[in-house]
Coordinates of C-alpha atoms in Angstrom, one line a residue:
M13 CA 86.7 75.1 115.3
I14 CA 87.9 76.5 112.3
S15 CA 91.2 76.2 112.2
I16 CA 93.7 77.7 108.9
K17 CA 97.6 77.7 108.8
G18 CA 99.4 79.1 106.4
L19 CA 96.6 79.7 104.2
S20 CA 98.3 81.3 100.8
K21 CA 96.5 82.7 97.9
V22 CA 98.7 83.5 95.2
F23 CA 97.5 85.2 91.4
K24 CA 99.3 85.3 88.6
T25 CA 99.2 87.4 85.1
N26 CA 101.5 87.6 82.0
S27 CA 103.3 90.3 83.9
D28 CA 103.0 90.2 87.5
T29 CA 102.6 87.7 90.8
I30 CA 100.1 88.9 93.3
T31 CA 99.9 87.5 96.7
A32 CA 96.0 88.3 98.3
V33 CA 96.4 86.0 101.2
D34 CA 100.1 85.6 103.0
R35 CA 100.6 82.8 104.8
L36 CA 97.7 83.2 107.6
D37 CA 97.0 81.9 110.6
L38 CA 93.8 82.0 112.4
D39 CA 91.7 79.8 114.3
I40 CA 87.5 80.9 114.9
Q41 CA 85.5 79.2 118.2
D42 CA 82.2 77.4 117.7
G43 CA 79.4 79.5 117.7
D44 CA 81.8 83.0 117.3
I45 CA 80.7 85.8 115.4
F46 CA 84.4 86.7 114.3
G47 CA 85.2 89.9 112.0
V48 CA 87.9 90.8 109.6
I49 CA 88.3 94.0 108.3
G50 CA 90.7 95.7 106.2
Y51 CA 90.6 98.2 103.7
S52 CA 90.1 97.5 100.2
G53 CA 92.6 95.5 98.5
A54 CA 93.6 94.3 102.2
G55 CA 93.0 90.7 101.0
K56 CA 89.9 89.9 103.1
S57 CA 87.2 88.8 100.2
T58 CA 90.2 86.4 98.8
F59 CA 90.4 84.9 102.4
V60 CA 86.5 84.1 102.8
R61 CA 85.6 82.5 99.4
L62 CA 89.3 80.4 100.4
L63 CA 87.4 79.1 103.3
N64 CA 84.7 77.3 101.2
R65 CA 86.7 77.2 98.4
L66 CA 85.1 79.3 96.0
E67 CA 88.9 80.5 95.2
E68 CA 91.7 77.4 95.4
P69 CA 94.4 78.1 98.2
S70 CA 97.7 77.9 96.3
E71 CA 99.1 77.0 99.6
G72 CA 98.0 75.9 103.7
N73 CA 95.0 73.5 105.7
I74 CA 91.3 74.8 106.7
T75 CA 90.1 72.0 108.5
I76 CA 86.3 73.4 109.8
G77 CA 85.1 70.6 112.4
E78 CA 86.7 67.4 111.7
K79 CA 86.5 67.6 107.6
E80 CA 90.7 69.1 106.3
I81 CA 88.1 71.2 103.6
T82 CA 91.6 71.5 101.4
A83 CA 91.7 67.8 101.1
L84 CA 88.1 67.0 100.1
N85 CA 87.8 66.3 96.2
T86 CA 85.2 67.4 94.6
N87 CA 82.3 65.2 95.4
E88 CA 83.4 65.5 98.9
L89 CA 83.6 69.2 98.7
R90 CA 80.3 69.7 97.3
L91 CA 78.5 68.0 99.9
A92 CA 80.9 70.0 103.3
R93 CA 79.4 73.1 101.2
Q94 CA 76.4 72.2 102.3
E95 CA 77.2 73.9 106.0
I96 CA 78.8 76.6 104.9
G97 CA 76.1 79.2 104.2
M98 CA 76.6 82.5 102.4
I99 CA 76.0 85.7 101.9
F100 CA 77.0 88.6 99.5
Q101 CA 77.2 92.2 99.3
H102 CA 74.9 92.4 95.7
F103 CA 72.7 90.0 96.9
N104 CA 72.9 87.5 94.2
L105 CA 69.3 86.1 94.1
L106 CA 67.8 84.8 91.1
W107 CA 65.1 87.2 89.6
S108 CA 62.8 85.4 88.0
R109 CA 61.9 83.3 90.7
T110 CA 60.5 84.3 93.7
V111 CA 61.0 84.8 98.0
K112 CA 60.3 81.1 98.5
D113 CA 61.6 79.9 95.2
N114 CA 64.9 81.6 96.0
I115 CA 64.8 80.3 99.5
A116 CA 64.5 76.5 97.9
F117 CA 67.2 76.6 95.2
P118 CA 69.3 75.2 97.3
L119 CA 67.3 72.5 99.0
E120 CA 66.3 71.3 95.5
I121 CA 69.9 71.1 94.6
A122 CA 70.3 69.3 97.4
G123 CA 67.2 66.8 96.7
I124 CA 64.7 67.4 99.4
P125 CA 61.4 65.9 99.0
K126 CA 58.7 69.0 98.1
V127 CA 57.2 68.7 101.1
E128 CA 59.8 69.2 103.5
R129 CA 61.3 71.4 101.7
E130 CA 58.4 73.8 101.3
N131 CA 58.1 73.2 105.5
R132 CA 61.4 74.4 105.5
V133 CA 61.1 77.5 103.5
Q134 CA 58.3 79.0 105.5
E135 CA 60.2 78.5 109.0
L136 CA 63.1 80.7 107.3
I137 CA 60.6 83.0 105.7
N138 CA 59.5 83.5 109.5
L139 CA 63.1 83.6 111.0
V140 CA 64.4 86.4 108.9
G141 CA 61.1 88.1 108.9
L142 CA 59.5 87.8 105.2
S143 CA 56.1 86.8 106.3
G144 CA 53.8 88.1 103.8
R145 CA 56.5 88.5 101.1
E146 CA 56.7 84.8 99.8
N147 CA 55.4 85.4 96.3
A148 CA 57.4 88.8 95.8
Y149 CA 59.7 89.0 92.7
P150 CA 63.5 90.6 93.9
S151 CA 62.4 94.1 91.9
Q152 CA 59.5 94.2 94.2
L153 CA 62.1 94.1 97.6
S154 CA 63.7 96.3 98.9
G155 CA 67.8 96.2 100.2
G156 CA 67.2 94.9 103.1
Q157 CA 64.4 92.5 102.5
K158 CA 66.8 91.1 99.9
Q159 CA 69.3 90.3 102.3
R160 CA 67.0 88.6 104.5
V161 CA 66.4 86.3 101.3
G162 CA 70.2 85.8 101.3
I163 CA 70.2 84.7 104.8
A164 CA 67.3 83.0 104.8
R165 CA 68.9 80.6 101.3
A166 CA 72.1 80.5 103.1
L167 CA 70.4 78.9 106.3
A168 CA 68.6 76.6 104.0
N169 CA 70.7 73.4 104.7
N170 CA 70.8 73.5 108.2
P171 CA 74.6 74.9 107.6
R172 CA 77.4 75.1 110.5
V173 CA 79.3 77.8 109.5
L174 CA 77.8 81.2 107.5
L175 CA 79.9 83.6 105.6
C176 CA 79.2 87.0 105.2
D177 CA 81.1 88.9 102.5
E178 CA 80.2 93.0 103.1
A179 CA 76.8 92.0 103.3
T180 CA 75.7 94.6 104.8
S181 CA 77.5 97.3 102.4
A182 CA 74.9 98.0 99.8
L183 CA 73.0 99.0 102.8
D184 CA 72.2 102.4 104.6
P185 CA 72.2 102.8 108.3
E186 CA 69.3 101.7 109.1
T187 CA 68.9 98.3 107.4
T188 CA 72.5 97.5 108.8
D189 CA 71.6 97.4 112.1
S190 CA 68.3 95.9 111.3
I191 CA 70.7 93.4 109.2
L192 CA 72.6 93.2 112.1
D193 CA 70.2 92.0 114.6
L194 CA 69.0 89.1 112.6
L195 CA 72.4 87.6 112.6
V196 CA 73.1 88.2 115.8
D197 CA 69.5 86.4 117.0
I198 CA 70.6 83.8 114.5
N199 CA 73.7 83.2 115.8
E200 CA 71.7 82.9 119.6
K201 CA 69.2 80.8 118.0
L202 CA 71.2 78.8 115.6
G203 CA 74.2 78.9 117.7
L204 CA 76.1 78.7 114.3
T205 CA 79.3 80.4 113.4
I206 CA 79.4 83.5 111.5
I207 CA 82.1 85.1 110.1
M208 CA 81.6 88.4 109.4
I209 CA 84.1 90.7 106.1
T210 CA 83.7 94.2 106.2
H211 CA 85.4 97.8 106.2
E212 CA 83.1 99.4 108.5
M213 CA 84.2 99.0 111.9
H214 CA 80.6 99.7 112.9
V215 CA 79.5 96.4 111.9
I216 CA 82.5 94.4 114.2
R217 CA 81.5 97.0 117.6
K218 CA 77.7 96.2 117.0
I219 CA 78.0 92.3 116.5
C220 CA 81.5 90.5 116.7
K221 CA 82.7 89.1 119.8
Q222 CA 86.4 88.5 118.2
V223 CA 88.0 90.7 115.5
A224 CA 91.0 89.7 112.9
V225 CA 92.4 93.4 111.3
M226 CA 94.2 91.9 107.7
E227 CA 96.5 94.4 105.3
N228 CA 98.4 93.7 102.7
G229 CA 96.9 90.1 102.7
K230 CA 98.1 89.3 106.2
I231 CA 96.9 89.3 109.6
V232 CA 98.3 92.8 111.5
E233 CA 96.0 92.5 114.7
Q234 CA 94.0 90.5 116.8
G235 CA 92.0 90.0 119.5
D236 CA 88.6 90.2 121.5
V237 CA 86.6 93.4 120.1
L238 CA 87.0 95.2 122.8
D239 CA 90.8 94.9 123.8
V240 CA 91.6 95.9 120.6
F241 CA 89.1 99.1 120.4
L242 CA 91.5 99.9 124.4
N243 CA 94.9 99.8 122.9
P244 CA 95.3 99.8 118.9
K245 CA 99.0 98.5 118.0
Q246 CA 98.4 99.0 114.1
T247 CA 98.5 102.1 112.4
V248 CA 95.1 100.4 110.5
T249 CA 93.6 99.8 113.5
K250 CA 93.5 102.9 114.8
K251 CA 92.5 104.1 111.5
F252 CA 89.0 101.7 112.1
V253 CA 88.5 102.5 115.2
E254 CA 88.6 106.1 114.6
Q255 CA 85.5 105.2 112.8
V256 CA 83.8 104.8 115.6
M257 CA 85.0 106.7 118.2
G258 CA 85.9 109.8 116.1
N259 CA 89.0 110.5 117.9
G260 CA 90.2 114.1 117.1
T261 CA 93.7 114.5 115.1
E262 CA 96.4 116.0 117.4
D263 CA 95.7 119.0 115.7
D264 CA 92.6 118.9 117.5
L265 CA 94.5 118.4 121.0
E266 CA 96.7 120.9 120.7
Q267 CA 94.0 123.6 119.7
L268 CA 92.0 122.2 122.6
L269 CA 94.8 122.6 124.8
E270 CA 95.7 126.2 123.9
T271 CA 91.9 127.0 123.6
Y272 CA 92.0 125.5 127.7
N273 CA 94.9 126.5 129.0
Q274 CA 94.2 126.2 133.0
G275 CA 94.3 123.4 135.1
N276 CA 95.1 119.6 134.2
V277 CA 94.1 118.2 130.9
V278 CA 92.9 114.5 131.3
R279 CA 92.1 111.6 128.9
L280 CA 89.6 109.2 130.7
H281 CA 89.6 105.8 129.3
F282 CA 85.9 104.2 130.3
V283 CA 85.9 100.2 130.0
G284 CA 82.7 98.1 130.8
E285 CA 80.7 99.0 133.7
S286 CA 83.2 101.9 134.3
A287 CA 81.1 103.2 131.6
N288 CA 78.5 104.3 133.9
Q289 CA 79.7 105.6 136.6
A290 CA 78.9 109.2 137.3
L291 CA 82.7 109.9 137.9
I292 CA 82.7 113.8 137.1
S293 CA 80.0 114.8 139.2
Q294 CA 81.0 112.6 142.0
L295 CA 84.4 114.4 140.9
A296 CA 82.5 117.8 141.8
K297 CA 80.5 116.7 144.8
R298 CA 83.7 115.4 146.9
Y299 CA 86.7 117.9 145.5
H300 CA 86.6 121.9 145.2
V301 CA 87.5 120.9 141.9
E302 CA 85.6 122.4 138.3
L303 CA 85.3 120.0 135.2
N304 CA 84.8 120.6 132.0
I305 CA 84.4 117.5 129.4
L306 CA 86.1 118.8 126.2
Q307 CA 86.1 116.0 124.0
G308 CA 85.1 112.3 124.1
K309 CA 82.8 109.4 122.8
I310 CA 81.3 106.2 124.7
T311 CA 79.8 103.1 122.7
Q312 CA 79.1 99.9 122.8
T313 CA 81.1 96.6 121.6
Q314 CA 79.7 92.9 122.4
R315 CA 81.7 92.6 125.0
G316 CA 81.4 95.7 126.6
A317 CA 80.9 99.5 126.5
Y318 CA 84.1 101.5 126.1
G319 CA 84.9 105.4 125.4
T320 CA 87.1 107.9 126.4
L321 CA 86.7 111.9 127.2
I322 CA 89.4 114.7 127.7
V323 CA 88.5 116.3 130.3
Q324 CA 90.2 119.6 132.3
I325 CA 90.4 119.6 135.7
T326 CA 91.4 123.4 137.4
G327 CA 91.3 124.3 140.7
E328 CA 94.1 124.0 143.1
T329 CA 96.7 121.9 142.8
D330 CA 96.3 119.7 145.8
E331 CA 92.8 119.2 144.6
I332 CA 93.2 118.3 141.6
D333 CA 95.6 115.2 142.9
K334 CA 93.4 114.9 145.2
A335 CA 90.3 114.1 142.4
R336 CA 92.9 111.9 140.6
Q337 CA 94.1 109.8 143.1
F338 CA 91.0 109.0 143.5
I339 CA 89.7 108.0 139.9
A340 CA 93.0 105.9 140.0
D341 CA 92.5 104.1 143.5
E342 CA 88.6 104.0 144.0
T343 CA 87.4 103.3 140.0
S344 CA 88.4 101.1 136.8
V345 CA 88.5 104.0 134.8
E346 CA 92.1 104.8 133.7
V347 CA 93.4 108.5 133.7
E348 CA 96.1 109.7 131.3
V349 CA 97.8 113.3 132.0
I350 CA 97.7 114.9 128.5
R351 CA 99.0 118.2 130.5
N352 CA 99.5 119.5 133.3
V353 CA 99.2 123.2 132.5
T354 CA 99.2 124.7 136.4

């Protein structure tokens, strides 16, 4: 487990003091894919660089497994970093080296014998899907291929933890998805802990199990990804959820209510298996009501599906009440009455 207690980083200039990370507490379970999301300036990149002491903490403790990283001397830290891989937004490859030589670089530093090194490099090339590109130089690779080299290099010393600092921000959406799929595959095959630093909720939704939201150097919200999608509490979290769900604004909702001014307008919240229920057709068959889907979206997370539909239900009052009661009593879909305009 990764345990972080009271972690702070303060930068001092001639005229100012900036607290980039502010007394942060966090526990991350072994084998988890843990997301840390925040807008630019939230402190998330500083936070991830503190984990392997690329930045020195101003105060606080970091423990990875049984090692207190913040208590290690220079030689101990150098060895401990072999168990902490890191990939970057802009790849940080050595442009004068080929794919295989880039991947071999940390093994050379660790003093691994040549034959063992070559076997390990080929194993990693196969793992990240770069077979046939071993002798290419970074300038001959696409962005996605460069990041695959970065991932293979980060895995060279069999780390227990993989830190990903905005690893997909420089990539197009299709390539981003392929890299995220690769990280999930690596997590499942190798069982290592992955910490994803990002400003994109799509990344969190697609691969993370737990998420922490950072703002002004603090964690302002944390929990299971599906729970955070369902009940975002902070304004910043709601904005991130809207990135994926595309929820309309209050003005959009008011316009819907003005346009569809009969019957009930309800918001249906689907979670997990309920997202697969043919609820709308069931209601239409069971009750003398008409249903009109006004707005909505269903999306998948690692913990299950989540989504909302805004639906207009028209008909006799008692039939509308029966339909709503059926949803409440017989399904796991949550019903929120936005307006009763009968």
